[in-house]
mmCIF file of N, CA and C in Angstrom:
data_model
loop_
_atom_site.group_PDB
_atom_site.id
_atom_site.type_symbol
_atom_site.label_atom_id
_atom_site.label_comp_id
_atom_site.label_asym_id
_atom_site.label_seq_id
_atom_site.Cartn_x
_atom_site.Cartn_y
_atom_site.Cartn_z
ATOM 1 N N MET A 379 -7.558 -19.644 -4.681
ATOM 2 C CA MET A 379 -6.809 -18.459 -4.316
ATOM 3 C C MET A 379 -7.259 -17.297 -5.190
ATOM 4 N N LYS A 380 -7.553 -16.169 -4.549
ATOM 5 C CA LYS A 380 -7.972 -14.964 -5.261
ATOM 6 C C LYS A 380 -6.784 -14.043 -5.467
ATOM 7 N N THR A 381 -6.853 -13.265 -6.518
ATOM 8 C CA THR A 381 -5.840 -12.251 -6.782
ATOM 9 C C THR A 381 -6.538 -10.920 -6.987
ATOM 10 N N LYS A 382 -6.075 -9.883 -6.314
ATOM 11 C CA LYS A 382 -6.610 -8.529 -6.455
ATOM 12 C C LYS A 382 -5.470 -7.584 -6.792
ATOM 13 N N THR A 383 -5.751 -6.582 -7.563
ATOM 14 C CA THR A 383 -4.798 -5.505 -7.805
ATOM 15 C C THR A 383 -5.178 -4.359 -6.886
ATOM 16 N N LEU A 384 -4.235 -3.971 -6.028
ATOM 17 C CA LEU A 384 -4.476 -2.922 -5.052
ATOM 18 C C LEU A 384 -3.442 -1.816 -5.226
ATOM 19 N N THR A 385 -3.691 -0.688 -4.605
ATOM 20 C CA THR A 385 -2.814 0.469 -4.706
ATOM 21 C C THR A 385 -1.731 0.421 -3.636
ATOM 22 N N ALA A 386 -0.526 0.808 -3.992
ATOM 23 C CA ALA A 386 0.554 0.990 -3.019
ATOM 24 C C ALA A 386 1.047 2.427 -3.138
ATOM 25 N N ILE A 387 1.067 3.131 -2.015
ATOM 26 C CA ILE A 387 1.566 4.497 -1.956
ATOM 27 C C ILE A 387 2.836 4.467 -1.116
ATOM 28 N N LEU A 388 3.905 5.040 -1.647
ATOM 29 C CA LEU A 388 5.188 5.037 -0.943
ATOM 30 C C LEU A 388 5.664 6.450 -0.670
ATOM 31 N N HIS A 389 6.318 6.600 0.459
ATOM 32 C CA HIS A 389 7.020 7.849 0.764
ATOM 33 C C HIS A 389 8.210 7.528 1.653
ATOM 34 N N LYS A 390 9.149 8.447 1.694
ATOM 35 C CA LYS A 390 10.359 8.223 2.474
ATOM 36 C C LYS A 390 10.267 8.990 3.789
ATOM 37 N N GLU A 391 10.582 8.301 4.874
ATOM 38 C CA GLU A 391 10.657 8.910 6.200
ATOM 39 C C GLU A 391 12.049 8.651 6.732
ATOM 40 N N GLU A 392 12.844 9.696 6.803
ATOM 41 C CA GLU A 392 14.242 9.607 7.222
ATOM 42 C C GLU A 392 14.974 8.570 6.377
ATOM 43 N N ASP A 393 15.391 7.442 6.941
ATOM 44 C CA ASP A 393 16.164 6.460 6.168
ATOM 45 C C ASP A 393 15.348 5.230 5.772
ATOM 46 N N MET A 394 14.021 5.280 5.913
ATOM 47 C CA MET A 394 13.163 4.138 5.572
ATOM 48 C C MET A 394 12.100 4.562 4.556
ATOM 49 N N TYR A 395 11.681 3.608 3.729
ATOM 50 C CA TYR A 395 10.540 3.816 2.835
ATOM 51 C C TYR A 395 9.313 3.219 3.496
ATOM 52 N N VAL A 396 8.218 3.956 3.461
ATOM 53 C CA VAL A 396 6.957 3.509 4.039
ATOM 54 C C VAL A 396 5.991 3.252 2.884
ATOM 55 N N ALA A 397 5.363 2.074 2.904
ATOM 56 C CA ALA A 397 4.407 1.696 1.863
ATOM 57 C C ALA A 397 3.046 1.468 2.511
ATOM 58 N N GLU A 398 2.006 1.975 1.858
ATOM 59 C CA GLU A 398 0.648 1.879 2.393
ATOM 60 C C GLU A 398 -0.300 1.382 1.316
ATOM 61 N N CYS A 399 -1.221 0.518 1.697
ATOM 62 C CA CYS A 399 -2.293 0.068 0.806
ATOM 63 C C CYS A 399 -3.590 0.708 1.305
ATOM 64 N N PRO A 400 -4.074 1.784 0.672
ATOM 65 C CA PRO A 400 -5.235 2.507 1.194
ATOM 66 C C PRO A 400 -6.543 1.726 1.146
ATOM 67 N N GLU A 401 -6.686 0.810 0.207
ATOM 68 C CA GLU A 401 -7.930 0.047 0.133
ATOM 69 C C GLU A 401 -8.109 -0.867 1.340
ATOM 70 N N VAL A 402 -7.002 -1.368 1.883
ATOM 71 C CA VAL A 402 -7.058 -2.327 2.985
ATOM 72 C C VAL A 402 -6.676 -1.660 4.302
ATOM 73 N N GLY A 403 -5.765 -0.684 4.250
ATOM 74 C CA GLY A 403 -5.304 -0.012 5.448
ATOM 75 C C GLY A 403 -4.006 -0.565 6.008
ATOM 76 N N THR A 404 -3.359 -1.457 5.267
ATOM 77 C CA THR A 404 -2.095 -2.011 5.730
ATOM 78 C C THR A 404 -0.952 -1.052 5.416
ATOM 79 N N VAL A 405 0.056 -1.073 6.293
ATOM 80 C CA VAL A 405 1.235 -0.225 6.155
ATOM 81 C C VAL A 405 2.448 -1.044 6.556
ATOM 82 N N ASP A 406 3.552 -0.902 5.831
ATOM 83 C CA ASP A 406 4.805 -1.546 6.205
ATOM 84 C C ASP A 406 5.951 -0.683 5.716
ATOM 85 N N GLN A 407 7.165 -1.088 6.013
ATOM 86 C CA GLN A 407 8.322 -0.276 5.655
ATOM 87 C C GLN A 407 9.491 -1.149 5.260
ATOM 88 N N GLY A 408 10.509 -0.517 4.685
ATOM 89 C CA GLY A 408 11.733 -1.215 4.311
ATOM 90 C C GLY A 408 12.837 -0.215 4.030
ATOM 91 N N GLU A 409 14.058 -0.718 3.978
ATOM 92 C CA GLU A 409 15.202 0.150 3.704
ATOM 93 C C GLU A 409 15.271 0.561 2.239
ATOM 94 N N THR A 410 14.631 -0.212 1.353
ATOM 95 C CA THR A 410 14.564 0.113 -0.072
ATOM 96 C C THR A 410 13.097 0.109 -0.499
ATOM 97 N N ILE A 411 12.830 0.677 -1.667
ATOM 98 C CA ILE A 411 11.465 0.645 -2.194
ATOM 99 C C ILE A 411 11.021 -0.799 -2.400
ATOM 100 N N GLU A 412 11.893 -1.625 -2.944
ATOM 101 C CA GLU A 412 11.559 -3.017 -3.207
ATOM 102 C C GLU A 412 11.231 -3.762 -1.913
ATOM 103 N N GLU A 413 12.021 -3.504 -0.874
ATOM 104 C CA GLU A 413 11.781 -4.167 0.412
ATOM 105 C C GLU A 413 10.468 -3.687 1.030
ATOM 106 N N ALA A 414 10.198 -2.397 0.946
ATOM 107 C CA ALA A 414 8.950 -1.855 1.486
ATOM 108 C C ALA A 414 7.750 -2.456 0.769
ATOM 109 N N LEU A 415 7.823 -2.573 -0.559
ATOM 110 C CA LEU A 415 6.718 -3.166 -1.319
ATOM 111 C C LEU A 415 6.545 -4.641 -1.000
ATOM 112 N N ALA A 416 7.644 -5.382 -0.875
ATOM 113 C CA ALA A 416 7.557 -6.807 -0.531
ATOM 114 C C ALA A 416 6.942 -6.978 0.855
ATOM 115 N N ASN A 417 7.360 -6.140 1.799
ATOM 116 C CA ASN A 417 6.803 -6.221 3.149
ATOM 117 C C ASN A 417 5.328 -5.858 3.165
ATOM 118 N N LEU A 418 4.942 -4.840 2.380
ATOM 119 C CA LEU A 418 3.531 -4.455 2.288
ATOM 120 C C LEU A 418 2.709 -5.581 1.670
ATOM 121 N N LYS A 419 3.236 -6.197 0.639
ATOM 122 C CA LYS A 419 2.526 -7.303 -0.019
ATOM 123 C C LYS A 419 2.273 -8.445 0.969
ATOM 124 N N GLU A 420 3.287 -8.791 1.745
ATOM 125 C CA GLU A 420 3.137 -9.862 2.738
ATOM 126 C C GLU A 420 2.151 -9.468 3.835
ATOM 127 N N ALA A 421 2.248 -8.248 4.338
ATOM 128 C CA ALA A 421 1.324 -7.786 5.375
ATOM 129 C C ALA A 421 -0.117 -7.777 4.869
ATOM 130 N N THR A 422 -0.299 -7.349 3.629
ATOM 131 C CA THR A 422 -1.640 -7.288 3.041
ATOM 132 C C THR A 422 -2.190 -8.693 2.810
ATOM 133 N N ARG A 423 -1.345 -9.613 2.338
ATOM 134 C CA ARG A 423 -1.778 -11.008 2.145
ATOM 135 C C ARG A 423 -2.227 -11.611 3.472
ATOM 136 N N LEU A 424 -1.436 -11.419 4.512
ATOM 137 C CA LEU A 424 -1.796 -11.967 5.825
ATOM 138 C C LEU A 424 -3.087 -11.350 6.354
ATOM 139 N N TYR A 425 -3.249 -10.054 6.163
ATOM 140 C CA TYR A 425 -4.468 -9.378 6.597
ATOM 141 C C TYR A 425 -5.690 -9.935 5.873
ATOM 142 N N LEU A 426 -5.569 -10.100 4.543
ATOM 143 C CA LEU A 426 -6.708 -10.569 3.758
ATOM 144 C C LEU A 426 -7.064 -12.023 4.050
ATOM 145 N N GLU A 427 -6.108 -12.812 4.520
ATOM 146 C CA GLU A 427 -6.431 -14.182 4.923
ATOM 147 C C GLU A 427 -7.364 -14.191 6.132
ATOM 148 N N GLU A 428 -7.222 -13.202 7.012
ATOM 149 C CA GLU A 428 -8.055 -13.105 8.208
ATOM 150 C C GLU A 428 -9.325 -12.290 7.980
ATOM 151 N N CYS A 429 -9.252 -11.286 7.129
ATOM 152 C CA CYS A 429 -10.367 -10.364 6.896
ATOM 153 C C CYS A 429 -10.567 -10.191 5.394
ATOM 154 N N PRO A 430 -11.198 -11.158 4.733
ATOM 155 C CA PRO A 430 -11.360 -11.066 3.274
ATOM 156 C C PRO A 430 -12.190 -9.846 2.867
ATOM 157 N N LEU A 431 -11.842 -9.293 1.717
ATOM 158 C CA LEU A 431 -12.590 -8.179 1.150
ATOM 159 C C LEU A 431 -13.814 -8.707 0.431
ATOM 160 N N LEU A 432 -14.889 -7.939 0.467
ATOM 161 C CA LEU A 432 -16.039 -8.240 -0.376
ATOM 162 C C LEU A 432 -15.694 -7.787 -1.782
ATOM 163 N N ASP A 433 -16.318 -8.383 -2.783
ATOM 164 C CA ASP A 433 -16.012 -8.017 -4.162
ATOM 165 C C ASP A 433 -16.290 -6.547 -4.444
ATOM 166 N N THR A 434 -17.158 -5.923 -3.668
ATOM 167 C CA THR A 434 -17.497 -4.520 -3.899
ATOM 168 C C THR A 434 -16.624 -3.579 -3.088
ATOM 169 N N ASP A 435 -15.688 -4.101 -2.272
ATOM 170 C CA ASP A 435 -14.890 -3.267 -1.378
ATOM 171 C C ASP A 435 -13.814 -2.454 -2.080
ATOM 172 N N THR A 436 -13.358 -2.876 -3.223
ATOM 173 C CA THR A 436 -12.250 -2.163 -3.851
ATOM 174 C C THR A 436 -12.570 -1.812 -5.289
ATOM 175 N N SER A 437 -12.085 -0.678 -5.692
ATOM 176 C CA SER A 437 -12.106 -0.301 -7.091
ATOM 177 C C SER A 437 -10.723 0.268 -7.370
ATOM 178 N N PRO A 438 -10.276 0.199 -8.609
ATOM 179 C CA PRO A 438 -8.929 0.707 -8.895
ATOM 180 C C PRO A 438 -8.799 2.170 -8.511
ATOM 181 N N ARG A 439 -7.659 2.522 -7.923
ATOM 182 C CA ARG A 439 -7.366 3.910 -7.581
ATOM 183 C C ARG A 439 -6.161 4.347 -8.390
ATOM 184 N N PHE A 440 -6.146 5.598 -8.711
ATOM 185 C CA PHE A 440 -5.055 6.140 -9.483
ATOM 186 C C PHE A 440 -4.356 7.198 -8.643
ATOM 187 N N VAL A 441 -3.071 7.086 -8.527
ATOM 188 C CA VAL A 441 -2.285 8.020 -7.732
ATOM 189 C C VAL A 441 -1.476 8.885 -8.671
ATOM 190 N N THR A 442 -1.541 10.174 -8.474
ATOM 191 C CA THR A 442 -0.785 11.113 -9.283
ATOM 192 C C THR A 442 -0.303 12.227 -8.370
ATOM 193 N N SER A 443 0.331 13.204 -8.914
ATOM 194 C CA SER A 443 0.754 14.349 -8.109
ATOM 195 C C SER A 443 0.116 15.600 -8.667
ATOM 196 N N ILE A 444 0.006 16.609 -7.816
ATOM 197 C CA ILE A 444 -0.536 17.903 -8.226
ATOM 198 C C ILE A 444 0.458 18.974 -7.791
ATOM 199 N N GLU A 445 0.431 20.095 -8.466
ATOM 200 C CA GLU A 445 1.279 21.221 -8.106
ATOM 201 C C GLU A 445 0.388 22.336 -7.587
ATOM 202 N N VAL A 446 0.705 22.862 -6.412
ATOM 203 C CA VAL A 446 -0.109 23.899 -5.781
ATOM 204 C C VAL A 446 0.784 25.087 -5.444
ATOM 205 N N SER A 447 0.338 26.269 -5.804
ATOM 206 C CA SER A 447 1.038 27.494 -5.420
ATOM 207 C C SER A 447 0.301 28.122 -4.243
ATOM 208 N N TYR A 448 1.061 28.582 -3.279
ATOM 209 C CA TYR A 448 0.435 29.219 -2.124
ATOM 210 C C TYR A 448 1.350 30.282 -1.551
ATOM 211 N N ALA A 449 0.753 31.180 -0.786
ATOM 212 C CA ALA A 449 1.521 32.302 -0.197
ATOM 213 C C ALA A 449 2.026 31.921 1.179
#
């Protein structure tokens, strides 16, 4: 069994949290952040069982925020 560290990006849409793994392209949702992450983890695990990543397919990504001023 392989273990990879992947990125999870979360945002809220109305009353649900949406979680996305950009390295793989999986997306899932939940009523809480914890539920969204658990669902994303399961969706990503199932995806990788069918479509394994090559060792060169992923590199760590860092997510941060930026502040932009505009007119």
